[in-house]
Coordinates of C-alpha atoms and ligand atoms in Angstrom, one line a residue:
X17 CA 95.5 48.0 106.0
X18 CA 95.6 47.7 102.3
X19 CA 98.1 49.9 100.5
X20 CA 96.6 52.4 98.0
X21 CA 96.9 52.7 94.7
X22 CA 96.9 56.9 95.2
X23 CA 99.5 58.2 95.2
X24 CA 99.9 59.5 99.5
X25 CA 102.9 61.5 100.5
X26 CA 104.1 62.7 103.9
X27 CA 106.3 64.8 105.7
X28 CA 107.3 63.8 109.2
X29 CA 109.0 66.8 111.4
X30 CA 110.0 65.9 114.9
X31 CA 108.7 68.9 117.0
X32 CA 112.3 69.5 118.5
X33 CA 112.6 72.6 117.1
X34 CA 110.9 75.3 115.0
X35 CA 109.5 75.1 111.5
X36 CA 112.8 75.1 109.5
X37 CA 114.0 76.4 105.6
X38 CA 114.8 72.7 105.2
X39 CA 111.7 71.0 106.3
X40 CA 109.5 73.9 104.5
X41 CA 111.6 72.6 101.3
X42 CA 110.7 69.1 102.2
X43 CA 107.3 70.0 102.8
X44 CA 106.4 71.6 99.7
X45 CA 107.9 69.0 97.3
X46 CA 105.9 66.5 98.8
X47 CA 103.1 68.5 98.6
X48 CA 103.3 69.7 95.2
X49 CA 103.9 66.3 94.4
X50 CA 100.4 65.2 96.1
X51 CA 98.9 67.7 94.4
X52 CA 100.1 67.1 91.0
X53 CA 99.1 63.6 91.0
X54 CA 95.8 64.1 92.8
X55 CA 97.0 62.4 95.6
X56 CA 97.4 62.4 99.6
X57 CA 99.9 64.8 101.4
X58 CA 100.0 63.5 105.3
X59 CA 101.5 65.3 108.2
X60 CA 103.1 63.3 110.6
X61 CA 104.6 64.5 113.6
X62 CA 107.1 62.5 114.8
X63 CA 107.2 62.8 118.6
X64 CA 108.2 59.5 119.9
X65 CA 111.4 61.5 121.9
X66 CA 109.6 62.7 124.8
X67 CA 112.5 64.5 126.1
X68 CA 113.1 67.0 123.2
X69 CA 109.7 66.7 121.9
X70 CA 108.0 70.6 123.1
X71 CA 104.3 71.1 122.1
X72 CA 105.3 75.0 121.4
X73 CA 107.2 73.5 118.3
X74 CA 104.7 71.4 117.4
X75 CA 102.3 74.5 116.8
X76 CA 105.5 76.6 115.6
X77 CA 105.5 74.1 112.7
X78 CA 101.3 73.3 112.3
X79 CA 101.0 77.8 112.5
X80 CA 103.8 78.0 109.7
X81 CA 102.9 75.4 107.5
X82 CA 99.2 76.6 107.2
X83 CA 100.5 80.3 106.8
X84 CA 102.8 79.3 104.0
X85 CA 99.8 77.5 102.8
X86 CA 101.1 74.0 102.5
X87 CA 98.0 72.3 103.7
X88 CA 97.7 68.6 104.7
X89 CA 94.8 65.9 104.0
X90 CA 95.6 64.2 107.2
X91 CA 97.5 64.7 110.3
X92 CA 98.9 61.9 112.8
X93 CA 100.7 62.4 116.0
X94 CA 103.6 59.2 116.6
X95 CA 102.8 59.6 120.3
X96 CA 99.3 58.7 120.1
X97 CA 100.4 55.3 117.9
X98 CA 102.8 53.6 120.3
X99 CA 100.5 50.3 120.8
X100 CA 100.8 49.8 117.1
X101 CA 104.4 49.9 117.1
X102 CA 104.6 47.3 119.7
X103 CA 102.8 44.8 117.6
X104 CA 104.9 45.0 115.0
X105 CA 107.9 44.8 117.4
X106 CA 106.5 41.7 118.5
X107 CA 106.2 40.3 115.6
X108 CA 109.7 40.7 114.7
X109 CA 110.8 39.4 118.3
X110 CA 108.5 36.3 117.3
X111 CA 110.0 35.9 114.3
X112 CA 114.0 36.0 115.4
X113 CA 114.6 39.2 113.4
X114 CA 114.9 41.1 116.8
X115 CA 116.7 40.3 119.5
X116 CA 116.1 41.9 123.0
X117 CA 118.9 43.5 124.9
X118 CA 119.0 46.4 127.3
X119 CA 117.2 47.8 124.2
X120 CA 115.7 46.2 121.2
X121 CA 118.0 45.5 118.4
X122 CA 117.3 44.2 114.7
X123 CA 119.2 41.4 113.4
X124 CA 121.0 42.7 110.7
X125 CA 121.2 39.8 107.9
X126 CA 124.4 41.6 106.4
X127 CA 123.7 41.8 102.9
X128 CA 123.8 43.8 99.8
X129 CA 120.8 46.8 99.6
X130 CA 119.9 48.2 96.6
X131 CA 116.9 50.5 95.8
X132 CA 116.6 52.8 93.0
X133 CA 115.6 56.6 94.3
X134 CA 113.7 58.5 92.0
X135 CA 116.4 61.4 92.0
X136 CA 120.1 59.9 92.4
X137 CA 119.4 56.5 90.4
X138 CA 120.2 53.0 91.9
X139 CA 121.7 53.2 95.2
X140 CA 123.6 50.6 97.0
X141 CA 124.2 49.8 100.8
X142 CA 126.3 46.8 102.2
X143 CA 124.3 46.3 105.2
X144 CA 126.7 44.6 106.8
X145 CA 128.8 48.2 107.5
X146 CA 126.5 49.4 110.2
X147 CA 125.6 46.1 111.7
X148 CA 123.1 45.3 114.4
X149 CA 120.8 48.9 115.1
X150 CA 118.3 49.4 117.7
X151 CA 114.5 49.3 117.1
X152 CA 113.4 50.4 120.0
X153 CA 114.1 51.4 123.8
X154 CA 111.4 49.1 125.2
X155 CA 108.1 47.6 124.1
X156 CA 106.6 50.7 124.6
X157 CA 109.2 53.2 123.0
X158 CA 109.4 52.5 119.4
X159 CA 112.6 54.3 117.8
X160 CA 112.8 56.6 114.6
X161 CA 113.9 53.5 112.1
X162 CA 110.4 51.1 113.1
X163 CA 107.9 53.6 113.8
X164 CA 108.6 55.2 110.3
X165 CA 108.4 51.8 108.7
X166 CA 105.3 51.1 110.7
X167 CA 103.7 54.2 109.9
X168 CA 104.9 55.1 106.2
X169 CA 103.2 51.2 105.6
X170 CA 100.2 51.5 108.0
X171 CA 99.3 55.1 106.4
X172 CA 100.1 53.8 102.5
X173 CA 102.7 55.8 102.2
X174 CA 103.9 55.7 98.0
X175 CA 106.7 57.6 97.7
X176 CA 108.9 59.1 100.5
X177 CA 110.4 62.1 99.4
X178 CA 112.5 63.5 102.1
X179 CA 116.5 65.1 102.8
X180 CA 119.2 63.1 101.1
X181 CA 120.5 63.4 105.0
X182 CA 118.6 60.5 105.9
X183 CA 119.7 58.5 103.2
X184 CA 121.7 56.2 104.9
X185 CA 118.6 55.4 107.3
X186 CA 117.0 54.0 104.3
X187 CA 118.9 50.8 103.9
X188 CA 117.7 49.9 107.2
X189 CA 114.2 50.9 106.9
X190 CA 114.3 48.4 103.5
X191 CA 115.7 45.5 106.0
X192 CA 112.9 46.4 108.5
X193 CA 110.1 46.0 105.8
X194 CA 111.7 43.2 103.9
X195 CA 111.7 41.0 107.4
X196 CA 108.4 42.2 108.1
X197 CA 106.9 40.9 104.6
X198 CA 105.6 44.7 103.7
X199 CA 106.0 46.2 99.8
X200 CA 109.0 48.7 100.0
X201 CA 107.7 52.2 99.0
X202 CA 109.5 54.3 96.5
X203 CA 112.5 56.4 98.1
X204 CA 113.4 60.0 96.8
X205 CA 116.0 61.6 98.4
X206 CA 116.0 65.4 97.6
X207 CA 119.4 67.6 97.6
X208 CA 121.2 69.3 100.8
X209 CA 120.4 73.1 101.2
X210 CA 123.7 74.4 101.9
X211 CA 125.0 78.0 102.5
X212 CA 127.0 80.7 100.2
X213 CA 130.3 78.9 101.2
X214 CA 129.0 75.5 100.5
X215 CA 128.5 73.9 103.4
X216 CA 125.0 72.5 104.9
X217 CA 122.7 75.3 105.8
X218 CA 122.9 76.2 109.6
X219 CA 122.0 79.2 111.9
X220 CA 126.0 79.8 111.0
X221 CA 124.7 81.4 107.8
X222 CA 121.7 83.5 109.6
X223 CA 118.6 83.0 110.1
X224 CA 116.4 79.1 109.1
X225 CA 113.7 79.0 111.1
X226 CA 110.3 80.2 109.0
X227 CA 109.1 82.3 111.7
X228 CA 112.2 84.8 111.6
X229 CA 111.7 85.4 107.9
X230 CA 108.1 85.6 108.7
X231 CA 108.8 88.3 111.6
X232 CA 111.5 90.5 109.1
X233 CA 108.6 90.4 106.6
X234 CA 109.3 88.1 103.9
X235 CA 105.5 87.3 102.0
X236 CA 104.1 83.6 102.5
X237 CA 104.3 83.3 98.4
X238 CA 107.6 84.8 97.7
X239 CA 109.0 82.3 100.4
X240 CA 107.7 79.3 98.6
X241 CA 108.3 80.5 95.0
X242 CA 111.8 80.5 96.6
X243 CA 112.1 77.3 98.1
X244 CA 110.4 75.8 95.5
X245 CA 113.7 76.5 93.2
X246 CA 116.0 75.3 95.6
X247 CA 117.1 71.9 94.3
X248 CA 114.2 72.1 91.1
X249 CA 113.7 73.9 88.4
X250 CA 110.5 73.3 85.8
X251 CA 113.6 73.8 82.7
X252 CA 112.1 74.2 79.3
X253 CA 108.8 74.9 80.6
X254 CA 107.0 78.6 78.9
X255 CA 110.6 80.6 78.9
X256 CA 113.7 79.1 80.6
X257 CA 114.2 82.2 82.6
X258 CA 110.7 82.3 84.2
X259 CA 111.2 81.9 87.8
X260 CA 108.0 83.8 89.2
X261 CA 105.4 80.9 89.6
X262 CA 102.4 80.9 91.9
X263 CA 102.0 78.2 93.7
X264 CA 99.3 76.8 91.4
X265 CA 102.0 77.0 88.3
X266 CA 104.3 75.2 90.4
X267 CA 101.8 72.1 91.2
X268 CA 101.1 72.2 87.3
X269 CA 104.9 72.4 86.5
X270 CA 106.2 69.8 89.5
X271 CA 108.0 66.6 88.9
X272 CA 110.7 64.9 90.7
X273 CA 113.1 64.4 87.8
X274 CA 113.7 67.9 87.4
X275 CA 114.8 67.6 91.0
X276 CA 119.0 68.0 91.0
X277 CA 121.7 65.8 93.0
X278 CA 124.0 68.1 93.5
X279 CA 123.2 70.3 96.7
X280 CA 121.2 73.9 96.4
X281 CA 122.7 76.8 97.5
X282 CA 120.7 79.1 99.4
X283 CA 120.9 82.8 98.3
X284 CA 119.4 85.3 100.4
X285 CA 119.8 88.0 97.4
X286 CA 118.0 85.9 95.3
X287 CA 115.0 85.7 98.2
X288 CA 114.9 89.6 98.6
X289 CA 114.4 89.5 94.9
X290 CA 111.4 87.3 95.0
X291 CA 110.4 88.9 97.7
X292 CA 110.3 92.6 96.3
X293 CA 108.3 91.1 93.5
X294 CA 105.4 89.8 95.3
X295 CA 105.3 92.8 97.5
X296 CA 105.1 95.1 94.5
X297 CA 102.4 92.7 93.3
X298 CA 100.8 92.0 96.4
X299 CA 96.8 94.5 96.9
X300 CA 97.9 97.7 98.2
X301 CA 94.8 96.7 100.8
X302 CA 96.5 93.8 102.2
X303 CA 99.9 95.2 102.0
X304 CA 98.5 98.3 104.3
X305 CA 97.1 95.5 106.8
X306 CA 100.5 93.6 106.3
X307 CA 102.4 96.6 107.1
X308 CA 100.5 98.4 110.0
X309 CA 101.7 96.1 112.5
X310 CA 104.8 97.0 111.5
X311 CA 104.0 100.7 112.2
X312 CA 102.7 100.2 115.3
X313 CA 105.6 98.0 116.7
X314 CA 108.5 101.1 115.4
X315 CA 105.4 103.3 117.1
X316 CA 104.9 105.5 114.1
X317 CA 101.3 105.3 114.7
X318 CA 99.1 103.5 117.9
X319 CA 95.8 102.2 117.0
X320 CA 92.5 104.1 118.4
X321 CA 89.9 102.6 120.7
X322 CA 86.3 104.2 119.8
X323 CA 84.8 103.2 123.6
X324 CA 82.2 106.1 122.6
X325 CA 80.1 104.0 120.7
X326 CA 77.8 101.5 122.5
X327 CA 79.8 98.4 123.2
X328 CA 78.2 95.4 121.0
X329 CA 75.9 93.0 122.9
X330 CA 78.8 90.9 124.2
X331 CA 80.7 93.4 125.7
X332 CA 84.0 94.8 124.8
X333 CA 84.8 97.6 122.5
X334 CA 84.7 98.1 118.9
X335 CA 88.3 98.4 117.0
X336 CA 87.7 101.5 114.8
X337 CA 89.6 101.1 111.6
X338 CA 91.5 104.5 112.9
X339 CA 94.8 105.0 114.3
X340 CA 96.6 108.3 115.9
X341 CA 100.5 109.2 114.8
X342 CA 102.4 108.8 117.6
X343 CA 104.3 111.7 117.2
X344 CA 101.3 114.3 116.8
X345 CA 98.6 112.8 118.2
X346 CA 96.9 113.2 114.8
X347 CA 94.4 110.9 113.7
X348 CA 95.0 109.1 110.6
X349 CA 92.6 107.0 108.6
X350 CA 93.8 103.8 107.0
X351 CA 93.1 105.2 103.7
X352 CA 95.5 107.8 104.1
X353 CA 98.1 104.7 105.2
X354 CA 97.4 103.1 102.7
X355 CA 98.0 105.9 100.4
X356 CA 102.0 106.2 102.5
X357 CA 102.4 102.4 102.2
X358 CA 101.8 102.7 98.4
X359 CA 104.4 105.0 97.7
X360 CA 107.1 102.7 99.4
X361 CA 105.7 99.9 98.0
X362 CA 108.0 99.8 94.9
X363 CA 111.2 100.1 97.2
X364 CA 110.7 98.1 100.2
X365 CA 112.1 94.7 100.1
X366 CA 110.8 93.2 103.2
X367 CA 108.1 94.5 105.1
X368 CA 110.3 95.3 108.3
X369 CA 111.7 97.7 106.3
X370 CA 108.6 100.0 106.1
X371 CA 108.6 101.7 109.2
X372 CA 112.3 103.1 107.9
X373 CA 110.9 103.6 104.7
X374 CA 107.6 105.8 105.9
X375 CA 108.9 107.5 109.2
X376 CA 109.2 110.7 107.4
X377 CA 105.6 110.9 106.7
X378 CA 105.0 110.4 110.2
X379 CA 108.3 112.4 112.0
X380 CA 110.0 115.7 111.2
X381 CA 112.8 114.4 109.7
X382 CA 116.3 115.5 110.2
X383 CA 118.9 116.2 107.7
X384 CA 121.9 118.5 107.1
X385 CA 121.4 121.4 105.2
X386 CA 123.9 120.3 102.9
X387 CA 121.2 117.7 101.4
X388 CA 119.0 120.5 100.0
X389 CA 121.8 121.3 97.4
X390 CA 121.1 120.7 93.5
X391 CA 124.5 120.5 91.6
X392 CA 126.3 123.5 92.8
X393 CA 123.4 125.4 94.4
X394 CA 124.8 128.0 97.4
X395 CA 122.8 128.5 100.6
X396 CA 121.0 131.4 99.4
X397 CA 120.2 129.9 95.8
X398 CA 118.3 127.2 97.9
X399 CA 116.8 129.5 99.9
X400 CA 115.5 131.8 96.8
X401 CA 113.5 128.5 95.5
X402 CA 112.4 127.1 98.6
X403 CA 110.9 130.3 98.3
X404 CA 109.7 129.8 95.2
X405 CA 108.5 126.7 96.2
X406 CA 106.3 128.1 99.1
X407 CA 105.1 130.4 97.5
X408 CA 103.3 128.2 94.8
X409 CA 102.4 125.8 97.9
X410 CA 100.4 128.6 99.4
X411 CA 98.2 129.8 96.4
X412 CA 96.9 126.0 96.2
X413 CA 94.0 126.1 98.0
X414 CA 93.7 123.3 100.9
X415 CA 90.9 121.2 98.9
X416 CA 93.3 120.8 96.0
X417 CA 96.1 120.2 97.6
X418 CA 96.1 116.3 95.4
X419 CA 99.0 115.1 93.9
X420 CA 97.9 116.1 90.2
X421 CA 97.2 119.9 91.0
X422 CA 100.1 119.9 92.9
X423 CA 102.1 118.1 89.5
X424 CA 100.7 120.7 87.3
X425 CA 101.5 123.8 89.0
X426 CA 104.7 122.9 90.8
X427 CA 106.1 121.6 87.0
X428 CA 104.5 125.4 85.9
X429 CA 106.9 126.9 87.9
X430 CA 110.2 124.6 87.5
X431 CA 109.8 124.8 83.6
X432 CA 110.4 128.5 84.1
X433 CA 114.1 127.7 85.0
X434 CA 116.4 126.1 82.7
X435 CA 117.3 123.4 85.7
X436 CA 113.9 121.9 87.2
X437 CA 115.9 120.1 89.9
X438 CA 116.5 123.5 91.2
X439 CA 113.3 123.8 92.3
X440 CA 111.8 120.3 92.5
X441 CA 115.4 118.6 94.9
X442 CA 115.6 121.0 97.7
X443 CA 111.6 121.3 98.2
X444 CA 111.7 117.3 97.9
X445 CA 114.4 117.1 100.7
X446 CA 112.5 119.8 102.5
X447 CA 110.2 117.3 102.4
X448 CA 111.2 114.5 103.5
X449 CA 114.8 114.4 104.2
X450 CA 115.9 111.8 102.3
X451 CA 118.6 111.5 99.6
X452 CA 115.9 109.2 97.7
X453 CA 112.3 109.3 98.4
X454 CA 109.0 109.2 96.5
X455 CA 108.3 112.5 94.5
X456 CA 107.4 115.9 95.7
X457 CA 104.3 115.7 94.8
X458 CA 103.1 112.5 96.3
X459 CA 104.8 113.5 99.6
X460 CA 103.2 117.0 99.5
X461 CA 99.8 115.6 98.8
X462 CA 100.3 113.3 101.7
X463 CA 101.6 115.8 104.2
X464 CA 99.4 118.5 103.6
X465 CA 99.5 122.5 103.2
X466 CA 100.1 123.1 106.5
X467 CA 102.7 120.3 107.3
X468 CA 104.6 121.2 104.1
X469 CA 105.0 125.0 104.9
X470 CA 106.1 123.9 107.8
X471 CA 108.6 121.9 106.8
X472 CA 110.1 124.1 104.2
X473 CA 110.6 127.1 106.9
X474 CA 112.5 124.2 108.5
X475 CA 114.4 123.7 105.7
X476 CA 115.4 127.7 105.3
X477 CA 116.4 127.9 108.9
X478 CA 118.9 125.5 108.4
X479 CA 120.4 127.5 105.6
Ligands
LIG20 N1 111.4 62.9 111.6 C1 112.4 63.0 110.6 C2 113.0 64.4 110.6 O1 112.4 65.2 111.2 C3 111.9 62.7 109.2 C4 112.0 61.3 108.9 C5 111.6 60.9 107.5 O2 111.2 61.7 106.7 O3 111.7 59.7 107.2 O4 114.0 64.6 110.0

């Protein structure tokens, strides 16, 4: 096959383990790099190890890719190429450039290597230090060093872009196409991730496989915007300090000689960050939808199943958009969810942190009395404006009970007192039973009369 001139990039994950931080990283610079340049980004799974090779990891990596929204041109399985490998293994067997053993070994012609990569400059190997390596285990079990060649020439491979830990593999890759007559691609070997303490990034430093952020409720775009700065940054570009790029900026903004040596340091703080962006950003719509699973699995809420309604022509039941509060028993409606999820939505970090963050919407909450106190407030000057409080409460009538009535006549009453807190922090803890929470007024509007009255008895009988 002809090499293109288009530029066609790859990334090749062996599917002997789940989709990881470093292969995501991988992943996206290639692809950004196709993109940019109009070009080809290939997936090539490389599952010549049938022993550690699982199809569950295979789909762990195809699922998160495609959720992330790193989407291939093309796709290859190694497995399903193992005839072509032989050929080329004959042809080097043919040509005294392999020698069969137990195994199959490449003769190495010991001799200086030298390639330039597009990140670290000209690189130099003396080929002579790792002498003689294996090509394959047999005729029919190419290894990692010739099927790559093979394939990374037989798919037109330009540029491979991949972890500066298989940088020293690439000195024998250049001896395998140089003895095989083929045009050496360009090399670009990007920059260890590696932990707060330095060191290369392992489960040792918590979690690295994409579905585990996924699960704790880190957002597909926050996750790239993230990895996209680990080891580049698009310096000089609108305002040095913008770092918040969608993943269209970044294709615009890519190139690999912004790409550092030195390794990146991942920073979880820094991910929390990017992620508390996008979910402040993110449609309060799909953050309800995002979140509700959430709900369900902390069983805040359970979802209802209309079977009333005649079942559709193929059988089975239709999914009402409706779900019941655990607790109660209460249906709620995903508008007034939604509505829940939108006041937390400034606060939350992750998403598995919503269920925390809403449960007093959803539960009684418990608290110590001692949290209804303003400044120096006493038992009984709480008690005189919970009063206060419930008394205002039960003149609103139960049709405008909505967070602006509420506003207006609740800040009536606290501007009669020199101290608004007075009234507004114990009927907000009353509430919701929280040191910090959204306002009294969004929480009351959300509760309801009833559910409010109730809870600020609760409140006085603790005083
Ligand atoms: N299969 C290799 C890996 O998972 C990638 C090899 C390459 O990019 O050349 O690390």
């Amino acid at each position: 096959m002809a090499k293109k001139s288009k530029i066609r990039v790859r990334i090749a994950p062996s599917p002997t383990g789940v989709l990881h931080i470093g292969t995501v990283r991988t992943a996206l610079f290639n692809y950004l790099f196709a993109k940019k340049h109009k070009g080809h980004f290939i997936l090539r799974i490389e599952d010549t190890d049938k022993e550690r090779s699982k199809k569950e990891f295979e789909e762990d990596i195809l699922e998160n890719l495609k959720w992330l929204g790193i989407e291939w041109d093309e796709i290859y399985r190694q497995s399903q190429r193992r005839d072509l490998y032989s050929e080329y293994l004959e042809r080097l067997l043919n040509d005294g450039k392999a020698y069969k053993d137990e195994i199959i070994w490449f003769k190495n012609p010991n001799k200086k290597v030298v390639f330039n990569d597009l990140i670290r400059g000209e690189v130099e190997f003396d080929s002579s230090v790792f002498g003689d390596f294996s090509l394959a285990k047999d005729m029919k079990s190419a290894l990692y060093n010739l099927a790559v060649v093979v394939d990374d020439y037989e798919m037109g491979i330009t540029h491979v872009i991949r972890g500066e830990d298989h940088i020293s593999n690439t000195p024998k890759q250049i001896l395998i196409y140089e003895a095989l007559g083929l045009p050496v691609p360009q090399f670009a070997h990007l920059p260890l991730i590696l932990g707060p303490d330095k060191s290369k990034l392992s489960k040792r430093h918590g979690a690295v496989s994409v579905g585990e952020y996924r699960s704790d409720g880190y957002l597909a775009d926050a996750l790239i915007n993230f990895v996209s700065l680990l080891g580049w940054s698009p310096q000089g570009v609108d305002s040095p300090e913008k770092e918040v790029f969608s993943l269209k900026e970044l294709i615009d903004k890519f190139s690999l000689d912004k790409v550092q040596k030195g390794g990146a340091v991942f920073n979880i703080d820094k991910l929390d960050w990017f992620n508390s962006i996008y979910i402040k950003e993110k449609d309060i719509g799909e953050l309800t939808d995002l979140s509700i699973p959430y709900l369900i699995d902390s069983d805040l809420i359970r979802p209802e199943f209309d079977m009333e309604q005649d079942p559709p022509a193929y059988g089975g039941y239709f999914l009402k958009q409706e779900y019941v509060v655990s607790e109660t028993g209460d249906k709620i409606g995903v508008d007034k969810i939604k509505k829940i999820v939108g006041l937390e939505q400034g606060r939350i970090k992750k998403l598995s942190e919503i269920s925390d963050a809403v449960r007093f919407f959803f539960v009684e909450p418990e608290y110590s009395w001692d949290l209804l106190k303003w400044k120096d407030m006493d038992k009984e000057e709480i008690g005189r404006f919970l009063d206060e409080a419930e008394a205002v409460l039960c003149d609103v009538k139960d049709s405008r009970f909505d967070e602006k009535n509420l506003e207006k006549k609740l800040l009536k009453k606290a501007n009669e007192f020199k101290d608004r807190g007075k009234l507004l922090w114990p009927l907000r803890v009353a509430l919701s039973g929280r040191k910090k929470s959204p306002g009294p007024f969004e929480i009351a509007s959300v509760l309801g009369k009833k559910e409010c009255l109730k809870r600020i008895n609760k409140a006085k009988s603790l005083l």
